[in-house]
């Protein structure tokens, strides 16, 4: 994916529906070139074309979601990596911020990463860190493992920190997930009693999904960006969570 295609994809994700003519004006190339770019992105399952427009996929693909607010997620991952010490064994759950965190930690020797994400494991195939990939039922779309076997593996390994992705949070519901099986894996991790850290961009706050992720008392920290409303930050802190706000190096 070239830089122009990255801009196109980010625009489509942010706006939801963008015309070919608007994309051509924005990037300064012809509509013919834009159509070629959109064909390429559609073939790679990054977006979907309709007549004269491009629309985002409702995708569970990690790489696709990573492009949404990429620079913000990269800065969140860099900050989260600074909390991991040499010699630590940590758990990294599925998700785009977590994948960027894993990639960042892959540059460090002396760190062991336990994960249920085959995407993250593949991302780290040439990394300096050690990687433990747990087993279970393979979800092809999310490239993650789930189920009772995964729960058993979680119970048999030990780690000091767990970095968790979420799909939603409201004061009345706490943290929630949209997938029952992946939420069950998160709950198995939370039962370990390690330091549980939510790593997510602020777009997830204010949304709610069907499946509860632990209790407020099982989470210790939230790492998110400066778009988080002040009231939401206060509500999180009132529930006993430390909230780390990371300012992006790129304009939001």
Coordinates of N, CA and C in Angstrom, one line a residue:
X1 N 0.8 -1.2 0.0 CA 0.0 0.0 0.0 C 0.9 1.2 0.0
X2 N 0.7 2.1 -1.0 CA 1.6 3.3 -1.1 C 0.9 4.4 -0.2
X3 N 1.6 5.6 -0.1 CA 1.2 6.6 0.8 C -0.1 7.2 0.4
X4 N -0.4 7.3 -0.9 CA -1.6 7.9 -1.4 C -2.8 6.9 -1.0
X5 N -2.6 5.6 -1.2 CA -3.6 4.7 -0.8 C -3.9 4.7 0.7
X6 N -2.8 4.9 1.5 CA -3.0 5.0 2.9 C -3.9 6.2 3.3
X7 N -3.7 7.3 2.6 CA -4.5 8.5 2.8 C -6.0 8.3 2.4
X8 N -6.1 7.6 1.2 CA -7.5 7.3 0.7 C -8.2 6.4 1.7
X9 N -7.5 5.3 2.2 CA -8.2 4.4 3.2 C -8.5 5.1 4.5
X10 N -7.6 5.9 5.0 CA -7.9 6.7 6.2 C -9.1 7.6 6.0
X11 N -9.2 8.3 4.9 CA -10.3 9.2 4.6 C -11.6 8.4 4.6
X12 N -11.6 7.3 3.9 CA -12.8 6.5 3.8 C -13.3 5.9 5.2
X13 N -12.3 5.5 6.0 CA -12.6 5.0 7.3 C -13.2 6.1 8.2
X14 N -12.6 7.4 8.1 CA -13.0 8.5 8.9 C -14.4 9.0 8.5
X15 N -14.6 9.1 7.2 CA -15.9 9.7 6.7 C -17.0 8.8 6.4
X16 N -16.6 7.5 6.2 CA -17.7 6.5 6.0 C -18.1 6.3 4.6
X17 N -18.1 7.3 3.8 CA -18.5 7.2 2.3 C -17.9 8.4 1.6
X18 N -17.1 8.2 0.6 CA -16.4 9.2 -0.1 C -16.5 9.0 -1.6
X19 N -16.7 10.1 -2.3 CA -16.9 9.9 -3.8 C -15.5 9.9 -4.4
X20 N -15.4 9.3 -5.6 CA -14.2 9.2 -6.4 C -13.7 10.6 -6.7
X21 N -14.6 11.5 -7.1 CA -14.2 12.9 -7.4 C -13.6 13.6 -6.2
X22 N -14.2 13.5 -5.0 CA -13.6 14.1 -3.8 C -12.2 13.6 -3.5
X23 N -12.1 12.3 -3.7 CA -10.7 11.7 -3.4 C -9.7 12.2 -4.5
X24 N -10.1 12.4 -5.7 CA -9.2 12.9 -6.7 C -8.8 14.3 -6.4
X25 N -9.8 15.1 -6.0 CA -9.4 16.5 -5.6 C -8.5 16.5 -4.4
X26 N -8.8 15.7 -3.4 CA -8.0 15.7 -2.2 C -6.5 15.3 -2.4
X27 N -6.3 14.3 -3.3 CA -5.0 13.7 -3.5 C -4.3 14.4 -4.7
X28 N -5.0 15.1 -5.5 CA -4.4 15.8 -6.7 C -4.0 14.9 -7.8
X29 N -4.7 13.7 -7.9 CA -4.5 12.9 -9.1 C -5.8 12.7 -9.8
X30 N -5.8 12.0 -11.0 CA -7.0 11.9 -11.8 C -8.0 10.9 -11.2
X31 N -9.2 10.9 -11.6 CA -10.2 10.0 -11.1 C -9.9 8.6 -11.6
X32 N -9.2 8.5 -12.8 CA -8.8 7.2 -13.3 C -7.8 6.5 -12.3
X33 N -6.9 7.3 -11.8 CA -5.9 6.8 -10.9 C -6.6 6.4 -9.5
X34 N -7.5 7.2 -9.1 CA -8.3 6.9 -7.9 C -9.0 5.6 -8.0
X35 N -9.6 5.4 -9.2 CA -10.4 4.1 -9.4 C -9.4 2.9 -9.3
X36 N -8.2 3.1 -9.9 CA -7.2 2.0 -9.8 C -6.8 1.8 -8.4
X37 N -6.6 2.9 -7.6 CA -6.3 2.7 -6.2 C -7.4 2.0 -5.4
X38 N -8.6 2.3 -5.7 CA -9.8 1.7 -5.0 C -9.9 0.3 -5.4
X39 N -9.6 -0.1 -6.7 CA -9.7 -1.5 -7.1 C -8.6 -2.3 -6.3
X40 N -7.4 -1.7 -6.2 CA -6.4 -2.4 -5.4 C -6.7 -2.6 -4.0
X41 N -7.3 -1.5 -3.4 CA -7.7 -1.6 -1.9 C -8.8 -2.6 -1.7
X42 N -9.7 -2.6 -2.7 CA -10.9 -3.6 -2.6 C -10.4 -5.0 -2.7
X43 N -9.5 -5.3 -3.6 CA -9.0 -6.6 -3.8 C -8.2 -7.1 -2.6
X44 N -7.6 -6.1 -1.8 CA -6.9 -6.5 -0.6 C -7.8 -6.5 0.6
X45 N -9.1 -6.3 0.4 CA -10.1 -6.3 1.4 C -10.0 -5.2 2.5
X46 N -9.6 -4.0 2.0 CA -9.5 -2.8 2.9 C -10.7 -2.0 2.8
X47 N -11.4 -2.0 1.7 CA -12.7 -1.2 1.6 C -13.5 -1.8 0.5
X48 N -14.7 -1.2 0.3 CA -15.6 -1.7 -0.7 C -16.0 -0.6 -1.6
X49 N -16.1 -0.9 -2.9 CA -16.5 0.1 -3.9 C -18.0 0.0 -4.2
X50 N -18.6 1.1 -4.3 CA -20.0 1.2 -4.8 C -19.9 2.2 -6.0
X51 N -21.0 2.4 -6.7 CA -21.0 3.2 -7.9 C -20.6 4.7 -7.6
X52 N -19.4 5.0 -8.0 CA -18.9 6.4 -7.8 C -18.4 6.7 -6.4
X53 N -18.4 5.7 -5.5 CA -18.0 6.0 -4.1 C -17.2 4.8 -3.6
X54 N -16.5 5.1 -2.4 CA -15.8 4.0 -1.7 C -16.4 4.1 -0.2
X55 N -16.6 2.9 0.3 CA -17.1 2.8 1.7 C -16.3 1.8 2.5
X56 N -16.2 2.0 3.8 CA -15.3 1.1 4.6 C -16.0 -0.2 4.8
X57 N -15.2 -1.2 5.1 CA -15.6 -2.5 5.5 C -15.9 -2.5 7.0
X58 N -16.9 -3.3 7.4 CA -17.1 -3.5 8.8 C -16.3 -4.7 9.1
X59 N -15.0 -4.5 9.3 CA -14.1 -5.6 9.3 C -13.5 -5.9 10.7
X60 N -13.2 -7.2 10.9 CA -12.5 -7.6 12.1 C -11.0 -7.8 11.8
X61 N -10.6 -7.6 10.6 CA -9.2 -7.7 10.2 C -8.4 -6.7 10.9
X62 N -7.3 -7.2 11.6 CA -6.5 -6.3 12.4 C -5.8 -5.2 11.6
X63 N -5.3 -5.6 10.5 CA -4.5 -4.7 9.7 C -5.4 -3.6 9.1
X64 N -6.7 -3.9 8.8 CA -7.6 -2.9 8.3 C -7.9 -1.9 9.4
X65 N -8.2 -2.4 10.6 CA -8.5 -1.5 11.7 C -7.3 -0.7 12.2
X66 N -6.2 -1.2 11.9 CA -5.0 -0.5 12.3 C -4.8 0.8 11.6
X67 N -5.4 0.9 10.4 CA -5.2 2.1 9.6 C -6.1 3.2 10.1
X68 N -7.1 2.9 10.9 CA -8.0 3.9 11.5 C -7.3 4.6 12.6
X69 N -7.0 5.9 12.5 CA -6.3 6.6 13.5 C -4.9 6.0 13.7
X70 N -4.2 5.7 12.6 CA -2.9 5.0 12.8 C -1.9 5.7 13.6
X71 N -1.7 7.0 13.4 CA -0.7 7.7 14.1 C -1.0 7.8 15.6
X72 N -2.3 7.9 15.9 CA -2.7 7.9 17.3 C -2.4 6.6 18.0
X73 N -2.7 5.5 17.3 CA -2.5 4.2 17.8 C -1.0 3.9 18.0
X74 N -0.2 4.3 17.0 CA 1.2 4.1 17.1 C 1.8 4.8 18.4
X75 N 1.3 6.0 18.6 CA 1.8 6.7 19.8 C 1.4 6.1 21.1
X76 N 0.1 5.6 21.1 CA -0.3 4.8 22.3 C 0.5 3.6 22.5
X77 N 0.8 2.9 21.4 CA 1.6 1.7 21.5 C 3.1 2.0 22.0
X78 N 3.6 3.1 21.6 CA 5.0 3.5 22.0 C 5.0 3.8 23.5
X79 N 3.9 4.5 24.0 CA 3.8 4.8 25.4 C 3.7 3.5 26.2
X80 N 2.8 2.6 25.8 CA 2.6 1.3 26.5 C 3.8 0.5 26.5
X81 N 4.6 0.5 25.5 CA 5.9 -0.2 25.5 C 6.9 0.3 26.5
X82 N 6.8 1.6 26.8 CA 7.7 2.2 27.8 C 7.4 1.6 29.2
X83 N 6.2 1.0 29.4 CA 5.8 0.5 30.7 C 6.3 -0.9 30.9
X84 N 6.9 -1.5 29.9 CA 7.4 -2.9 29.9 C 8.9 -3.0 30.2
X85 N 9.3 -3.7 31.2 CA 10.7 -3.7 31.6 C 11.4 -5.0 31.0
X86 N 12.7 -4.9 30.9 CA 13.5 -6.0 30.4 C 13.2 -7.2 31.4
X87 N 13.1 -8.4 30.8 CA 12.9 -9.6 31.6 C 11.4 -9.9 31.9
X88 N 10.5 -9.0 31.6 CA 9.1 -9.2 31.9 C 8.4 -10.2 30.9
X89 N 7.5 -10.9 31.4 CA 6.6 -11.7 30.5 C 5.2 -11.0 30.6
X90 N 4.7 -10.7 29.4 CA 3.4 -10.0 29.4 C 2.4 -10.7 28.4
X91 N 1.2 -10.4 28.6 CA 0.1 -10.9 27.7 C -0.4 -9.8 26.9
X92 N -0.5 -10.0 25.6 CA -1.0 -9.0 24.6 C -2.2 -9.7 23.9
X93 N -3.4 -9.1 24.1 CA -4.6 -9.6 23.5 C -4.7 -9.1 22.1
X94 N -5.7 -9.6 21.4 CA -6.0 -9.2 20.0 C -6.3 -7.7 19.9
X95 N -6.1 -7.1 18.7 CA -6.5 -5.7 18.5 C -5.4 -5.0 17.8
X96 N -5.8 -3.8 17.2 CA -4.9 -3.0 16.4 C -3.9 -2.3 17.2
X97 N -4.3 -1.7 18.3 CA -3.3 -1.0 19.2 C -2.3 -2.1 19.8
X98 N -2.9 -3.2 20.1 CA -2.0 -4.3 20.7 C -1.1 -4.8 19.7
X99 N -1.5 -4.9 18.4 CA -0.5 -5.3 17.4 C 0.6 -4.4 17.2
X100 N 0.3 -3.1 17.3 CA 1.4 -2.1 17.2 C 2.3 -2.1 18.4
X101 N 1.7 -2.4 19.6 CA 2.5 -2.6 20.8 C 3.5 -3.7 20.6
X102 N 2.9 -4.9 20.1 CA 3.8 -6.1 20.0 C 4.9 -5.8 19.0
X103 N 4.6 -5.1 17.9 CA 5.6 -4.7 16.9 C 6.7 -3.9 17.6
X104 N 6.3 -3.0 18.4 CA 7.3 -2.1 19.1 C 8.1 -2.9 20.1
X105 N 7.5 -3.8 20.8 CA 8.3 -4.6 21.8 C 9.1 -5.7 21.1
X106 N 8.8 -6.0 19.9 CA 9.6 -7.0 19.1 C 11.0 -6.5 18.9
X107 N 11.2 -5.2 19.1 CA 12.6 -4.7 18.9 C 13.5 -4.9 20.1
X108 N 12.9 -5.4 21.3 CA 13.6 -5.5 22.5 C 13.9 -7.0 22.9
X109 N 15.1 -7.2 23.3 CA 15.5 -8.5 23.8 C 15.0 -8.6 25.2
X110 N 14.9 -9.8 25.7 CA 14.6 -10.0 27.1 C 13.1 -9.8 27.5
X111 N 12.3 -9.7 26.5 CA 10.8 -9.6 26.8 C 10.1 -10.8 26.2
X112 N 9.2 -11.4 27.0 CA 8.4 -12.5 26.5 C 7.0 -12.1 26.3
X113 N 6.4 -12.3 25.1 CA 5.0 -12.0 24.8 C 4.2 -13.2 24.7
X114 N 3.1 -13.3 25.5 CA 2.2 -14.4 25.3 C 0.9 -13.7 24.6
X115 N 0.4 -14.4 23.6 CA -0.7 -13.9 22.9 C -1.6 -15.0 22.4
X116 N -2.9 -14.6 22.1 CA -3.9 -15.5 21.5 C -4.0 -15.1 20.0
X117 N -3.3 -14.1 19.5 CA -3.4 -13.6 18.2 C -2.4 -14.2 17.2
X118 N -2.8 -14.9 16.2 CA -1.9 -15.4 15.3 C -1.3 -14.3 14.4
X119 N -2.1 -13.2 14.2 CA -1.6 -12.1 13.5 C -0.4 -11.5 14.2
X120 N -0.5 -11.3 15.5 CA 0.6 -10.8 16.3 C 1.8 -11.7 16.3
X121 N 1.6 -13.0 16.4 CA 2.7 -14.0 16.4 C 3.4 -13.9 15.0
X122 N 2.6 -13.8 13.9 CA 3.3 -13.7 12.6 C 4.0 -12.4 12.5
X123 N 3.5 -11.3 13.1 CA 4.1 -10.0 13.0 C 5.5 -10.1 13.7
X124 N 5.6 -11.0 14.7 CA 6.9 -11.1 15.4 C 7.8 -12.2 15.0
X125 N 7.6 -12.7 13.8 CA 8.3 -13.9 13.4 C 9.8 -13.7 13.3
X126 N 10.2 -12.4 13.1 CA 11.7 -12.1 13.0 C 12.1 -11.2 14.2
X127 N 11.2 -11.1 15.2 CA 11.5 -10.2 16.3 C 12.6 -10.7 17.3
X128 N 13.1 -9.8 18.1 CA 14.1 -10.2 19.1 C 13.5 -10.8 20.3
X129 N 12.2 -10.4 20.6 CA 11.6 -10.9 21.8 C 11.2 -12.4 21.6
X130 N 10.9 -13.1 22.8 CA 10.3 -14.4 22.7 C 8.8 -14.3 22.6
X131 N 8.2 -15.3 21.9 CA 6.7 -15.3 21.7 C 6.2 -16.6 22.1
X132 N 5.1 -16.6 22.9 CA 4.3 -17.8 23.2 C 2.9 -17.6 22.6
X133 N 2.5 -18.4 21.6 CA 1.2 -18.4 21.0 C 0.3 -19.5 21.6
X134 N -0.7 -19.1 22.3 CA -1.6 -20.1 22.9 C -2.5 -20.7 21.8
X135 N -3.1 -21.9 22.1 CA -3.9 -22.6 21.2 C -5.4 -22.5 21.5
X136 N -6.2 -23.0 20.6 CA -7.7 -23.0 20.8 C -8.4 -23.0 19.4
X137 N -9.6 -22.7 19.4 CA -10.4 -22.6 18.2 C -10.0 -21.4 17.4
X138 N -9.7 -21.5 16.2 CA -9.1 -20.4 15.4 C -10.3 -19.6 14.7
X139 N -10.4 -18.3 15.0 CA -11.3 -17.4 14.4 C -10.6 -16.8 13.1
X140 N -11.0 -17.2 12.0 CA -10.3 -16.8 10.8 C -10.3 -15.3 10.5
X141 N -11.4 -14.6 10.7 CA -11.5 -13.2 10.5 C -10.7 -12.4 11.4
X142 N -10.7 -12.7 12.7 CA -10.0 -11.9 13.7 C -8.5 -12.4 13.8
X143 N -8.2 -13.6 13.3 CA -6.9 -14.2 13.4 C -6.5 -14.4 14.9
X144 N -7.5 -14.9 15.6 CA -7.3 -15.1 17.1 C -7.9 -16.5 17.5
X145 N -7.4 -17.0 18.6 CA -7.9 -18.3 19.1 C -8.8 -18.0 20.3
X146 N -9.8 -18.9 20.5 CA -10.8 -18.7 21.5 C -11.2 -20.1 22.0
X147 N -12.1 -20.1 23.0 CA -12.7 -21.3 23.5 C -12.2 -21.9 24.7
X148 N -12.7 -23.0 25.2 CA -12.3 -23.6 26.5 C -10.8 -24.0 26.5
X149 N -10.3 -24.5 25.4 CA -8.9 -24.9 25.4 C -8.0 -23.6 25.6
X150 N -8.4 -22.5 25.0 CA -7.6 -21.3 25.2 C -7.7 -20.9 26.7
X151 N -8.8 -21.0 27.3 CA -9.0 -20.7 28.7 C -8.0 -21.5 29.5
X152 N -7.9 -22.8 29.2 CA -7.0 -23.7 29.9 C -5.6 -23.3 29.8
X153 N -5.2 -22.9 28.6 CA -3.8 -22.4 28.3 C -3.5 -21.2 29.1
X154 N -4.5 -20.2 29.2 CA -4.3 -19.0 29.9 C -4.1 -19.3 31.4
X155 N -4.8 -20.3 31.9 CA -4.6 -20.7 33.3 C -3.2 -21.3 33.6
X156 N -2.6 -21.8 32.6 CA -1.3 -22.5 32.8 C -0.1 -21.6 32.6
X157 N -0.3 -20.4 32.2 CA 0.9 -19.5 31.9 C 0.8 -18.3 32.9
X158 N 1.9 -17.6 33.1 CA 2.0 -16.6 34.1 C 2.6 -15.3 33.4
X159 N 2.1 -14.2 33.8 CA 2.6 -12.9 33.2 C 2.2 -11.8 34.2
X160 N 3.1 -10.7 34.1 CA 2.9 -9.6 35.1 C 1.9 -8.6 34.6
X161 N 1.8 -8.4 33.3 CA 0.9 -7.4 32.8 C 0.1 -8.0 31.6
X162 N -1.1 -7.5 31.5 CA -1.9 -7.9 30.3 C -2.5 -6.6 29.6
X163 N -2.2 -6.5 28.3 CA -2.7 -5.4 27.6 C -4.0 -5.8 26.8
X164 N -5.1 -5.2 27.1 CA -6.4 -5.6 26.6 C -7.0 -4.6 25.7
X165 N -7.6 -5.0 24.6 CA -8.4 -4.2 23.7 C -9.8 -4.3 24.1
X166 N -10.6 -3.2 23.9 CA -12.0 -3.2 24.2 C -12.8 -2.7 23.0
X167 N -14.1 -2.9 23.0 CA -15.0 -2.4 21.9 C -15.9 -1.3 22.4
X168 N -16.0 -1.2 23.8 CA -16.9 -0.1 24.3 C -16.7 0.1 25.8
X169 N -17.2 1.2 26.2 CA -17.3 1.5 27.7 C -18.3 2.6 28.0
X170 N -19.1 2.3 29.0 CA -20.1 3.3 29.5 C -20.0 3.2 31.0
X171 N -20.3 4.2 31.8 CA -20.3 4.1 33.2 C -21.2 3.0 33.8
X172 N -22.3 2.8 33.1 CA -23.3 1.8 33.6 C -22.9 0.4 33.3
X173 N -22.1 0.2 32.2 CA -21.8 -1.2 31.8 C -20.4 -1.6 32.1
X174 N -19.5 -0.6 32.2 CA -18.1 -0.9 32.3 C -17.5 -1.2 30.9
X175 N -16.5 -2.0 30.8 CA -15.9 -2.3 29.5 C -16.6 -3.5 28.9
X176 N -16.8 -3.4 27.6 CA -17.6 -4.4 26.9 C -16.9 -4.8 25.6
X177 N -17.3 -6.0 25.1 CA -16.8 -6.5 23.8 C -17.9 -7.0 22.9
X178 N -17.6 -7.0 21.6 CA -18.7 -7.4 20.7 C -18.7 -8.8 20.3
X179 N -17.7 -9.6 20.7 CA -17.6 -11.0 20.4 C -17.6 -11.8 21.7
X180 N -18.5 -12.7 21.8 CA -18.7 -13.5 23.1 C -17.4 -14.4 23.4
X181 N -16.9 -15.0 22.4 CA -15.8 -15.9 22.6 C -14.5 -15.2 23.0
X182 N -14.2 -14.1 22.3 CA -13.0 -13.3 22.6 C -13.2 -12.6 24.0
X183 N -14.4 -12.2 24.3 CA -14.6 -11.6 25.6 C -14.4 -12.6 26.7
X184 N -14.7 -13.9 26.5 CA -14.5 -14.9 27.5 C -13.0 -15.1 27.7
X185 N -12.2 -15.1 26.6 CA -10.8 -15.2 26.8 C -10.2 -14.0 27.6
X186 N -10.7 -12.8 27.4 CA -10.3 -11.6 28.2 C -10.6 -11.9 29.6
X187 N -11.8 -12.4 29.9 CA -12.2 -12.6 31.3 C -11.3 -13.7 32.0
X188 N -10.9 -14.7 31.2 CA -9.9 -15.7 31.7 C -8.6 -15.0 32.1
X189 N -8.2 -14.1 31.3 CA -6.9 -13.3 31.6 C -7.1 -12.5 32.8
X190 N -8.2 -11.8 33.0 CA -8.5 -11.0 34.1 C -8.5 -11.7 35.4
X191 N -9.0 -13.0 35.4 CA -9.0 -13.8 36.5 C -7.6 -14.2 37.1
X192 N -6.6 -13.9 36.3 CA -5.2 -14.2 36.8 C -4.8 -13.2 37.8
X193 N -5.4 -12.0 37.9 CA -5.1 -11.0 38.9 C -3.8 -10.2 38.6
X194 N -3.4 -10.2 37.3 CA -2.2 -9.4 37.0 C -2.6 -8.0 36.8
X195 N -1.6 -7.1 36.5 CA -1.9 -5.7 36.2 C -2.6 -5.7 34.8
X196 N -3.9 -5.3 34.8 CA -4.7 -5.3 33.5 C -4.7 -3.9 33.0
X197 N -4.3 -3.7 31.8 CA -4.2 -2.4 31.1 C -5.0 -2.4 29.9
X198 N -6.0 -1.4 29.8 CA -6.8 -1.2 28.6 C -6.0 -0.3 27.7
X199 N -5.7 -0.8 26.5 CA -5.0 0.0 25.5 C -5.9 0.2 24.3
X200 N -6.4 1.5 24.1 CA -7.3 1.7 23.1 C -7.4 3.2 22.7
X201 N -7.7 3.5 21.5 CA -8.0 4.9 21.2 C -9.4 5.3 21.7
X202 N -9.6 6.6 21.9 CA -10.7 7.1 22.6 C -12.1 6.9 21.9
X203 N -12.1 6.5 20.7 CA -13.3 6.3 20.0 C -14.2 5.2 20.6
X204 N -13.6 4.3 21.4 CA -14.4 3.2 21.9 C -15.2 3.7 23.1
X205 N -14.9 4.8 23.8 CA -15.6 5.2 24.9 C -16.9 5.9 24.5
X206 N -18.0 5.5 25.2 CA -19.3 6.0 24.8 C -20.1 5.0 24.1
X207 N -19.5 3.9 23.6 CA -20.2 2.8 22.9 C -20.4 1.7 23.9
X208 N -21.4 0.8 23.6 CA -21.7 -0.3 24.4 C -21.9 -1.6 23.5
X209 N -21.4 -2.7 23.9 CA -21.5 -4.0 23.2 C -22.1 -5.0 24.2
X210 N -22.5 -6.2 23.6 CA -23.2 -7.1 24.5 C -22.5 -7.8 25.6
X211 N -21.2 -8.0 25.5 CA -20.5 -8.9 26.4 C -19.6 -8.1 27.4
X212 N -19.8 -8.4 28.7 CA -19.0 -7.7 29.7 C -17.6 -8.2 29.8
X213 N -16.6 -7.3 29.9 CA -15.2 -7.6 30.1 C -14.9 -7.4 31.6
X214 N -14.9 -8.4 32.4 CA -14.5 -8.3 33.8 C -15.4 -7.3 34.6
X215 N -14.8 -6.9 35.7 CA -15.4 -5.8 36.5 C -14.4 -4.7 36.6
X216 N -14.9 -3.5 37.0 CA -14.0 -2.4 37.1 C -12.8 -2.6 38.0
X217 N -13.0 -3.4 39.0 CA -12.0 -3.7 40.0 C -10.9 -4.6 39.4
X218 N -11.1 -5.3 38.3 CA -10.1 -6.2 37.7 C -9.2 -5.4 36.8
X219 N -9.5 -4.2 36.4 CA -8.7 -3.4 35.6 C -7.9 -2.4 36.4
X220 N -6.7 -2.1 36.0 CA -5.9 -1.2 36.8 C -5.6 0.2 36.1
X221 N -5.5 0.1 34.7 CA -5.1 1.3 34.0 C -5.7 1.4 32.6
X222 N -5.9 2.6 32.2 CA -6.4 2.9 30.8 C -5.3 3.8 30.1
X223 N -4.9 3.4 28.9 CA -4.0 4.2 28.1 C -4.8 4.6 26.9
X224 N -5.0 5.9 26.7 CA -5.8 6.3 25.5 C -5.3 7.7 25.1
X225 N -6.0 8.3 24.1 CA -5.5 9.6 23.6 C -6.3 10.8 24.1
X226 N -5.8 12.0 23.7 CA -6.3 13.2 24.2 C -7.7 13.6 23.7
X227 N -8.3 12.8 22.9 CA -9.7 13.1 22.5 C -10.7 12.6 23.5
X228 N -10.2 11.9 24.5 CA -11.1 11.4 25.6 C -11.7 12.6 26.3
X229 N -13.1 12.6 26.4 CA -13.7 13.7 27.0 C -13.3 13.8 28.5
X230 N -13.2 15.0 29.0 CA -12.8 15.2 30.4 C -13.8 14.5 31.4
X231 N -15.1 14.5 31.1 CA -16.0 13.9 32.0 C -15.8 12.3 32.0
X232 N -15.5 11.8 30.8 CA -15.2 10.3 30.8 C -14.0 10.0 31.6
X233 N -13.0 10.8 31.4 CA -11.7 10.6 32.2 C -12.0 10.6 33.7
X234 N -12.8 11.6 34.1 CA -13.2 11.7 35.5 C -13.9 10.5 36.0
X235 N -14.9 10.0 35.2 CA -15.7 8.8 35.5 C -14.8 7.6 35.7
X236 N -13.8 7.4 34.8 CA -12.9 6.3 34.8 C -12.0 6.4 36.1
X237 N -11.6 7.5 36.4 CA -10.8 7.7 37.6 C -11.6 7.5 38.9
X238 N -12.8 7.9 38.9 CA -13.7 7.7 40.0 C -14.0 6.2 40.3
X239 N -13.9 5.4 39.2 CA -14.0 4.0 39.4 C -12.8 3.3 39.8
X240 N -11.7 4.0 40.1 CA -10.5 3.5 40.6 C -9.4 3.2 39.6
X241 N -9.6 3.6 38.3 CA -8.6 3.4 37.3 C -7.6 4.5 37.1
X242 N -6.4 4.2 36.9 CA -5.4 5.2 36.5 C -5.6 5.5 35.0
X243 N -5.6 6.7 34.6 CA -5.9 7.0 33.2 C -4.6 7.8 32.6
X244 N -4.0 7.2 31.7 CA -2.8 7.8 31.0 C -3.3 8.4 29.7
X245 N -3.2 9.7 29.5 CA -3.5 10.4 28.3 C -2.2 10.6 27.5
X246 N -2.2 10.1 26.3 CA -1.1 10.2 25.4 C -1.4 11.2 24.3
X247 N -0.6 12.3 24.2 CA -0.7 13.2 23.1 C 0.0 12.7 21.9
X248 N -0.7 12.8 20.7 CA -0.2 12.3 19.5 C 0.9 13.2 19.0
X249 N 1.9 12.7 18.3 CA 2.9 13.5 17.7 C 2.4 14.1 16.4
X250 N 1.3 13.6 15.8 CA 0.6 14.1 14.6 C -0.7 14.8 15.1
X251 N -1.1 15.8 14.3 CA -2.4 16.5 14.7 C -3.6 15.5 14.7
X252 N -4.5 15.7 15.6 CA -5.6 14.8 15.7 C -6.7 15.4 14.8

